[in-house]
Short mmCIF file of C-alpha atoms in Angstrom, two decimals:
data_model
loop_
_atom_site.label_atom_id
_atom_site.label_comp_id
_atom_site.label_asym_id
_atom_site.label_seq_id
_atom_site.Cartn_x
_atom_site.Cartn_y
_atom_site.Cartn_z
CA MET A 1 94.00 110.60 89.60
CA LYS A 2 91.59 110.22 92.64
CA ILE A 3 91.60 106.67 94.13
CA THR A 4 89.39 105.71 96.97
CA VAL A 5 89.93 102.29 98.59
CA LEU A 6 86.97 101.22 100.90
CA LEU A 7 87.99 100.05 104.52
CA TYR A 8 85.84 98.08 106.91
CA ASP A 9 86.08 96.21 109.81
CA ASN A 10 86.85 92.28 109.58
CA MET A 11 88.26 93.05 105.85
CA THR A 12 91.08 91.20 104.68
CA ALA A 13 94.49 93.54 104.71
CA LEU A 14 96.10 92.28 101.57
CA ASP A 15 93.28 92.76 99.25
CA ALA A 16 93.66 96.21 99.70
CA ILE A 17 97.39 96.71 100.52
CA GLY A 18 98.35 94.70 97.49
CA PRO A 19 96.69 97.10 95.10
CA TYR A 20 97.41 99.99 97.08
CA GLU A 21 101.13 99.48 96.43
CA ILE A 22 100.72 99.67 92.92
CA LEU A 23 97.92 102.05 92.20
CA SER A 24 99.07 104.81 94.65
CA ARG A 25 102.38 105.09 92.22
CA LEU A 26 100.21 105.97 89.26
CA PRO A 27 101.11 109.35 87.94
CA SER A 28 99.36 112.10 89.75
CA ALA A 29 97.68 109.53 92.50
CA GLU A 30 96.01 110.70 95.21
CA LEU A 31 94.75 107.82 97.20
CA THR A 32 92.56 108.12 100.18
CA PHE A 33 91.64 105.03 102.63
CA ALA A 34 87.74 105.86 103.60
CA ALA A 35 85.50 103.85 105.81
CA GLU A 36 82.03 104.52 107.07
CA LYS A 37 83.62 106.67 109.95
CA GLU A 38 87.28 108.17 110.14
CA GLY A 39 89.69 106.17 112.41
CA ILE A 40 90.79 102.67 112.76
CA VAL A 41 89.58 99.87 111.15
CA ARG A 42 90.29 96.40 112.44
CA THR A 43 91.35 93.51 109.85
CA ASP A 44 90.01 90.20 109.92
CA THR A 45 92.98 88.64 111.96
CA GLY A 46 92.43 90.88 114.77
CA PHE A 47 95.96 91.76 114.84
CA LEU A 48 96.17 95.16 112.49
CA GLY A 49 94.59 98.26 112.11
CA LEU A 50 94.47 100.22 109.32
CA GLN A 51 93.66 104.09 109.58
CA ALA A 52 90.70 105.60 107.32
CA THR A 53 91.56 109.10 107.13
CA ALA A 54 88.18 109.96 105.51
CA ALA A 55 84.46 109.18 106.00
CA THR A 56 82.78 107.76 103.04
CA SER A 57 80.12 110.41 103.42
CA ASP A 58 82.80 113.15 102.92
CA ILE A 59 83.78 111.51 99.07
CA ASP A 60 81.46 112.49 96.39
CA SER A 61 83.49 111.11 93.64
CA THR A 62 86.40 109.13 92.56
CA ASP A 63 88.39 108.10 89.45
CA ILE A 64 89.14 104.88 90.46
CA LEU A 65 87.23 103.03 93.61
CA LEU A 66 88.65 99.67 94.87
CA VAL A 67 86.74 97.47 97.23
CA PRO A 68 88.51 94.78 99.08
CA GLY A 69 87.06 91.60 100.52
CA GLY A 70 87.04 89.54 103.69
CA PRO A 71 84.73 88.17 106.23
CA GLY A 72 83.21 91.63 106.88
CA ASP A 73 81.82 91.88 103.46
CA ARG A 74 78.59 90.46 104.79
CA GLN A 75 78.01 93.24 107.17
CA VAL A 76 78.81 96.02 104.36
CA ARG A 77 76.22 94.17 102.31
CA GLU A 78 73.70 94.58 105.19
CA ASN A 79 74.46 98.38 105.10
CA PRO A 80 72.31 100.38 102.97
CA GLU A 81 74.43 103.57 103.49
CA LEU A 82 77.41 102.26 102.42
CA LEU A 83 75.85 100.08 99.31
CA ASN A 84 74.33 103.41 98.20
CA TRP A 85 77.66 105.24 98.48
CA VAL A 86 79.12 102.35 96.56
CA ALA A 87 76.82 102.82 93.83
CA ARG A 88 77.10 106.54 93.89
CA MET A 89 80.73 106.31 93.53
CA HIS A 90 80.43 104.01 90.78
CA GLU A 91 78.46 106.54 88.78
CA THR A 92 81.56 108.74 89.07
CA THR A 93 84.52 106.48 88.35
CA GLN A 94 86.70 105.71 85.60
CA TRP A 95 87.43 102.58 87.06
CA THR A 96 85.41 100.57 89.60
CA THR A 97 87.22 97.72 91.09
CA SER A 98 87.08 94.53 93.61
CA VAL A 99 89.45 92.17 95.27
CA CYS A 100 88.20 88.80 96.58
CA THR A 101 84.74 89.20 98.34
CA GLY A 102 84.54 92.83 97.62
CA SER A 103 82.79 91.79 94.39
CA LEU A 104 79.96 90.49 96.41
CA ILE A 105 79.64 94.16 97.74
CA LEU A 106 79.77 95.62 94.19
CA ALA A 107 77.06 93.12 93.48
CA ALA A 108 75.12 94.12 96.22
CA ALA A 109 75.09 97.65 95.25
CA GLY A 110 73.89 96.42 91.92
CA VAL A 111 77.25 97.21 90.00
CA LEU A 112 77.61 93.87 88.91
CA ASP A 113 74.24 93.00 87.41
CA GLY A 114 74.55 90.91 84.32
CA LEU A 115 78.38 91.33 84.09
CA GLU A 116 80.58 88.57 84.32
CA ALA A 117 82.83 88.66 87.52
CA THR A 118 85.22 87.10 89.92
CA THR A 119 85.69 86.51 93.76
CA HIS A 120 87.39 84.29 96.03
CA TRP A 121 86.94 80.89 94.50
CA THR A 122 84.95 79.65 97.72
CA SER A 123 82.37 82.63 96.90
CA LEU A 124 81.45 82.14 93.34
CA ASP A 125 77.96 80.52 94.06
CA THR A 126 77.19 83.68 96.26
CA LEU A 127 78.51 86.03 93.51
CA GLY A 128 75.82 84.39 91.23
CA SER A 129 73.24 84.55 93.64
CA LEU A 130 73.87 88.46 93.71
CA GLY A 131 73.14 89.05 90.24
CA ALA A 132 76.72 88.71 88.46
CA ARG A 133 77.78 85.78 85.99
CA PRO A 134 80.70 83.99 88.14
CA THR A 135 83.70 82.83 86.55
CA LEU A 136 86.87 81.15 87.94
CA LYS A 137 89.36 83.78 86.27
CA ARG A 138 91.90 85.57 88.12
CA VAL A 139 91.02 89.11 86.78
CA VAL A 140 87.91 89.68 84.87
CA GLU A 141 87.36 92.99 82.97
CA GLN A 142 83.88 94.37 82.02
CA GLY A 143 83.96 97.68 80.55
CA LYS A 144 85.27 100.05 83.44
CA VAL A 145 84.51 97.07 85.89
CA ILE A 146 87.31 95.10 86.93
CA THR A 147 87.14 92.14 89.69
CA ALA A 148 89.78 90.06 90.75
CA ALA A 149 89.90 86.65 92.64
CA GLY A 150 91.13 86.22 96.17
CA VAL A 151 93.23 88.23 98.05
CA SER A 152 96.57 88.23 96.41
CA ALA A 153 94.88 88.47 92.92
CA GLY A 154 94.47 92.24 93.68
CA ILE A 155 98.23 92.78 92.90
CA ASP A 156 97.62 91.13 89.33
CA MET A 157 94.55 93.28 88.61
CA ALA A 158 96.44 96.51 89.90
CA LEU A 159 99.23 95.85 87.44
CA ARG A 160 96.71 95.15 84.51
CA LEU A 161 95.03 98.35 85.37
CA THR A 162 98.35 100.42 85.59
CA GLN A 163 99.25 98.91 81.78
CA ILE A 164 95.61 100.15 80.70
CA ILE A 165 96.06 103.45 82.38
CA ALA A 166 99.73 104.33 82.15
CA GLY A 167 101.18 102.05 79.34
CA ASP A 168 103.32 98.85 79.30
CA ASP A 169 106.67 100.53 80.53
CA TYR A 170 105.22 102.10 83.35
CA ALA A 171 103.40 98.77 84.66
CA GLN A 172 106.59 96.88 84.20
CA THR A 173 108.51 99.53 86.00
CA LEU A 174 106.36 99.32 89.02
CA GLN A 175 106.42 95.34 88.66
CA LEU A 176 110.18 95.41 88.87
CA GLY A 177 110.05 98.20 91.62
CA ILE A 178 108.07 95.71 94.01
CA GLU A 179 110.17 93.01 92.53
CA TYR A 180 106.81 90.90 91.76
CA ASP A 181 108.72 87.74 90.42
CA PRO A 182 106.68 85.17 92.41
CA GLN A 183 108.36 82.02 93.43
CA PRO A 184 106.01 80.29 95.82
CA PRO A 185 107.09 77.18 97.48
CA PHE A 186 104.30 75.09 95.92
CA ASP A 187 102.00 75.54 93.20
CA ALA A 188 98.72 75.38 95.07
CA GLY A 189 97.14 78.84 94.94
CA SER A 190 93.94 77.85 92.86
CA PRO A 191 91.47 74.96 93.58
CA GLU A 192 92.51 73.54 90.23
CA LYS A 193 96.15 73.20 91.27
CA ALA A 194 95.98 72.62 94.91
CA PRO A 195 95.67 69.05 96.70
CA GLN A 196 92.14 68.17 96.34
CA HIS A 197 91.63 67.17 100.15
CA LEU A 198 92.83 70.85 100.89
CA VAL A 199 90.38 72.34 98.62
CA GLN A 200 87.74 70.33 100.37
CA LEU A 201 88.91 71.37 103.71
CA LEU A 202 89.15 75.07 102.78
CA ARG A 203 85.61 75.02 100.96
CA ASP A 204 83.97 73.56 104.04
CA THR A 205 85.88 75.87 106.67
CA MET A 206 85.11 78.99 104.66
CA LEU A 207 81.54 78.30 103.63
CA ASP A 208 81.00 77.54 107.38
CA ALA A 209 82.28 81.11 108.35
CA ARG A 210 79.45 82.65 105.60
CA MET B 1 103.91 81.56 118.60
CA LYS B 2 104.72 85.18 119.49
CA ILE B 3 105.27 87.05 116.10
CA THR B 4 106.62 90.70 116.14
CA VAL B 5 106.60 93.24 112.84
CA LEU B 6 108.60 96.16 113.43
CA LEU B 7 106.80 99.33 111.89
CA TYR B 8 108.41 102.71 111.01
CA ASP B 9 107.60 105.80 109.05
CA ASN B 10 108.55 105.80 105.51
CA MET B 11 108.34 102.01 105.27
CA THR B 12 106.76 100.02 102.43
CA ALA B 13 103.59 98.68 103.58
CA LEU B 14 103.41 95.47 101.37
CA ASP B 15 106.66 94.34 102.83
CA ALA B 16 104.92 94.01 106.20
CA ILE B 17 101.18 93.03 105.07
CA GLY B 18 102.31 90.22 102.73
CA PRO B 19 103.97 88.48 105.30
CA TYR B 20 101.52 89.34 108.00
CA GLU B 21 98.67 87.83 105.93
CA ILE B 22 100.22 84.48 106.07
CA LEU B 23 102.19 84.67 109.26
CA SER B 24 99.29 85.61 111.37
CA ARG B 25 97.28 82.39 110.41
CA LEU B 26 100.14 80.10 111.60
CA PRO B 27 98.96 77.71 114.55
CA SER B 28 98.63 79.83 117.88
CA ALA B 29 99.84 82.93 116.29
CA GLU B 30 99.78 86.06 118.51
CA LEU B 31 100.93 88.78 116.11
CA THR B 32 101.82 92.20 117.26
CA PHE B 33 102.67 95.33 115.04
CA ALA B 34 105.34 97.45 117.24
CA ALA B 35 107.12 100.46 116.43
CA GLU B 36 109.29 102.99 118.60
CA LYS B 37 106.03 104.49 119.74
CA GLU B 38 102.61 103.25 119.62
CA GLY B 39 100.17 104.90 117.38
CA ILE B 40 100.27 105.52 113.68
CA VAL B 41 102.89 104.90 111.25
CA ARG B 42 102.74 106.71 107.96
CA THR B 43 103.80 104.39 105.06
CA ASP B 44 106.24 105.70 102.16
CA THR B 45 103.58 107.00 99.79
CA GLY B 46 102.09 109.23 102.56
CA PHE B 47 98.59 108.09 101.93
CA LEU B 48 98.70 104.86 104.44
CA GLY B 49 98.59 104.81 107.98
CA LEU B 50 99.20 101.45 109.94
CA GLN B 51 98.47 101.12 113.75
CA ALA B 52 101.51 100.23 115.97
CA THR B 53 99.63 98.77 119.11
CA ALA B 54 102.96 98.24 121.14
CA ALA B 55 106.25 100.18 121.79
CA THR B 56 109.28 98.08 120.93
CA SER B 57 110.57 98.82 124.49
CA ASP B 58 107.61 96.95 125.64
CA ILE B 59 108.48 93.83 124.00
CA ASP B 60 111.25 91.54 125.52
CA SER B 61 111.23 88.69 123.24
CA THR B 62 109.34 87.04 120.28
CA ASP B 63 109.53 83.81 118.33
CA ILE B 64 109.51 85.45 115.09
CA LEU B 65 110.62 89.05 114.26
CA LEU B 66 109.91 90.30 110.80
CA VAL B 67 111.72 93.50 109.63
CA PRO B 68 109.99 95.13 106.52
CA GLY B 69 111.88 97.65 104.27
CA GLY B 70 111.38 100.80 102.74
CA PRO B 71 113.04 104.18 102.13
CA GLY B 72 112.81 104.80 106.05
CA ASP B 73 115.15 101.94 106.57
CA ARG B 74 118.13 104.64 106.81
CA GLN B 75 116.30 106.50 109.75
CA VAL B 76 116.48 103.05 111.46
CA ARG B 77 119.68 102.34 110.81
CA GLU B 78 120.63 105.65 112.37
CA ASN B 79 118.71 104.79 115.50
CA PRO B 80 120.81 103.05 118.12
CA GLU B 81 117.82 102.25 120.17
CA LEU B 82 116.14 100.57 117.48
CA LEU B 83 119.17 98.80 116.70
CA ASN B 84 119.83 97.61 119.95
CA TRP B 85 116.13 96.32 120.17
CA VAL B 86 116.62 94.27 116.87
CA ALA B 87 119.85 92.84 118.05
CA ARG B 88 118.21 91.93 121.50
CA MET B 89 114.97 90.36 119.76
CA HIS B 90 117.37 88.21 117.38
CA GLU B 91 119.00 86.73 120.74
CA THR B 92 115.20 85.48 121.37
CA THR B 93 113.92 84.31 118.15
CA GLN B 94 113.41 81.14 116.88
CA TRP B 95 113.28 83.04 113.50
CA THR B 96 114.39 86.32 112.52
CA THR B 97 113.21 87.57 109.12
CA SER B 98 113.32 90.47 106.90
CA VAL B 99 111.73 91.85 103.55
CA CYS B 100 113.32 94.20 100.82
CA THR B 101 115.70 96.82 102.52
CA GLY B 102 114.72 95.25 106.02
CA SER B 103 117.71 93.32 105.69
CA LEU B 104 119.80 96.38 105.93
CA ILE B 105 118.36 96.99 109.40
CA LEU B 106 119.28 93.61 110.40
CA ALA B 107 122.72 94.03 108.87
CA ALA B 108 123.34 97.22 110.77
CA ALA B 109 122.23 95.48 113.95
CA GLY B 110 125.01 93.16 113.39
CA VAL B 111 122.60 90.07 112.77
CA LEU B 112 123.82 89.34 109.10
CA ASP B 113 127.66 89.48 109.87
CA GLY B 114 129.25 86.96 107.23
CA LEU B 115 125.75 85.64 106.48
CA GLU B 116 124.33 85.47 102.74
CA ALA B 117 121.48 87.59 102.49
CA THR B 118 119.22 89.22 100.02
CA THR B 119 117.31 92.62 99.65
CA HIS B 120 115.88 94.91 97.11
CA TRP B 121 117.84 94.33 94.04
CA THR B 122 118.84 98.09 93.75
CA SER B 123 120.42 97.67 97.30
CA LEU B 124 122.69 94.64 97.10
CA ASP B 125 125.78 96.77 97.39
CA THR B 126 124.66 98.63 100.45
CA LEU B 127 123.66 95.27 101.85
CA GLY B 128 127.52 94.12 101.20
CA SER B 129 128.93 97.14 102.65
CA LEU B 130 127.05 96.51 105.88
CA GLY B 131 128.87 93.08 106.29
CA ALA B 132 126.53 90.51 104.61
CA ARG B 133 127.34 88.46 101.71
CA PRO B 134 124.70 89.63 99.19
CA THR B 135 123.12 87.58 96.77
CA LEU B 136 120.31 87.96 94.20
CA LYS B 137 118.04 85.52 95.52
CA ARG B 138 114.23 85.78 96.26
CA VAL B 139 114.68 84.00 99.48
CA VAL B 140 117.75 83.47 101.57
CA GLU B 141 117.74 80.91 104.51
CA GLN B 142 120.88 81.11 106.79
CA GLY B 143 120.04 79.12 109.88
CA LYS B 144 117.27 80.84 111.77
CA VAL B 145 117.87 83.93 109.57
CA ILE B 146 115.86 84.33 106.45
CA THR B 147 115.88 87.30 104.34
CA ALA B 148 113.76 88.04 101.26
CA ALA B 149 114.30 90.23 98.14
CA GLY B 150 112.17 93.46 97.31
CA VAL B 151 108.55 93.84 98.48
CA SER B 152 106.46 91.17 97.15
CA ALA B 153 109.10 88.77 97.72
CA GLY B 154 107.96 88.63 101.67
CA ILE B 155 104.92 86.54 100.47
CA ASP B 156 106.95 84.02 99.47
CA MET B 157 109.40 83.84 102.40
CA ALA B 158 106.22 83.83 104.61
CA LEU B 159 105.05 80.58 102.84
CA ARG B 160 108.50 78.76 103.06
CA LEU B 161 108.46 79.63 106.62
CA THR B 162 104.97 78.23 107.03
CA GLN B 163 106.06 75.15 105.49
CA ILE B 164 109.22 74.57 107.80
CA ILE B 165 106.95 75.57 110.91
CA ALA B 166 103.61 73.83 110.24
CA GLY B 167 104.30 71.59 107.22
CA ASP B 168 103.47 71.21 103.65
CA ASP B 169 99.46 70.75 103.97
CA TYR B 170 99.47 73.91 106.10
CA ALA B 171 101.36 76.07 103.79
CA GLN B 172 99.39 74.93 100.70
CA THR B 173 96.30 75.85 102.48
CA LEU B 174 97.28 79.26 103.26
CA GLN B 175 98.60 79.73 99.76
CA LEU B 176 95.04 78.58 98.47
CA GLY B 177 93.35 80.74 101.05
CA ILE B 178 94.97 83.73 99.83
CA GLU B 179 94.64 82.31 96.21
CA TYR B 180 98.36 82.82 95.48
CA ASP B 181 98.38 81.69 92.03
CA PRO B 182 100.25 84.83 90.60
CA GLN B 183 99.41 85.86 86.82
CA PRO B 184 100.93 89.19 86.28
CA PRO B 185 100.42 90.93 82.95
CA PHE B 186 104.34 90.72 82.28
CA ASP B 187 107.21 88.96 83.48
CA ALA B 188 109.38 91.94 84.51
CA GLY B 189 109.64 91.17 88.12
CA SER B 190 113.28 91.00 88.43
CA PRO B 191 116.33 92.81 86.94
CA GLU B 192 117.32 89.92 85.09
CA LYS B 193 113.89 89.64 83.26
CA ALA B 194 112.66 93.36 82.89
CA PRO B 195 113.67 95.57 79.75
CA GLN B 196 116.83 96.61 80.61
CA HIS B 197 116.15 100.70 79.98
CA LEU B 198 113.70 99.96 82.53
CA VAL B 199 116.03 98.23 85.09
CA GLN B 200 118.70 101.39 84.40
CA LEU B 201 115.86 103.64 85.04
CA LEU B 202 114.81 102.36 88.30
CA ARG B 203 118.25 101.75 89.44
CA ASP B 204 119.14 105.54 88.94
CA THR B 205 115.91 106.51 90.55
CA MET B 206 116.18 104.31 93.60
CA LEU B 207 120.05 104.82 94.04
CA ASP B 208 119.43 108.74 94.04
CA ALA B 209 116.83 108.06 96.98
CA ARG B 210 119.24 106.50 98.93
#
């Protein structure tokens, strides 16, 4: 099973690495990190370099496409070559997936036209303006297209996709392998649960950045 | 705040990238990925390269040390230079932390002598044999030493550390920022909750690998 993860500068690392940690362990997985050019991609904090071992132009097809999000999604959405590549890959995939604002890239590539989809909660309006039907759910399945909400939601998405592809036992074994038994110190992971002054603070900050 | 994440070949990426995504956003964070040599470290699946931008020998002190786990922990535990470096860093830290079998490295460096600590659930016996008091908890705090259980537990550990360092509001804002509102399709993330035939399967497999 050929899995391709798109990398780009100013992306959010966990969007890609969460699902990678699971999907790379699917039966017969061959996973490739691809960027516009081979080499190091620098993530949004500036502190981390991830290695792209392939250029997107060298990849003609993939069984699973994963598009992560992050502030750099804007530059990708303004890059016709990359959007064309995403659209071409989507024609070849069994599954096309995104995490966080990766769905804005899928939408800009025409993949989400008229489909229900999710994204980081601060970007739902932008997702709607790009032709999708935004929804505040953690994982949204529409045929072969699966979108996940912000950053950490990619872990849940990948476990769900593993369940579909390889079955309940396989998915549970991977969950147990990465000991995914979440116990955060707070229950503040969604705008519906977090203190509202923090929701407002983050909404203002992140919308400014867009 | 100077944060250093140890990288090494055959490590598990999410052990490092989960906490990185949170700790890198602490106030005044300066985070460095360091390995025995600068350059690309290849993680345990073989599919991912992470860039070390510093050699451990170039780092004399750090406020937070994070040691991830993975099958490669064994090679680190057999590397006296790296163990000495970990022990020296620990003398300078405000917080010394590990994820998964990263705690075996801390133990081998003498950091956990007599302390309660955790690790991946399949490695609790090994942790005990290295001088710590193993416990099946997700996050264990002992003074300035914080150990986390397998792989994904590093996210919970980093949120707890953020709470201690920067307060409740700050930690909740970061949790909301990465939309950490876990909704896995199964409740199989610990050996106490997963189907017992899968626990046995994974225990046999992973113990074979050690």
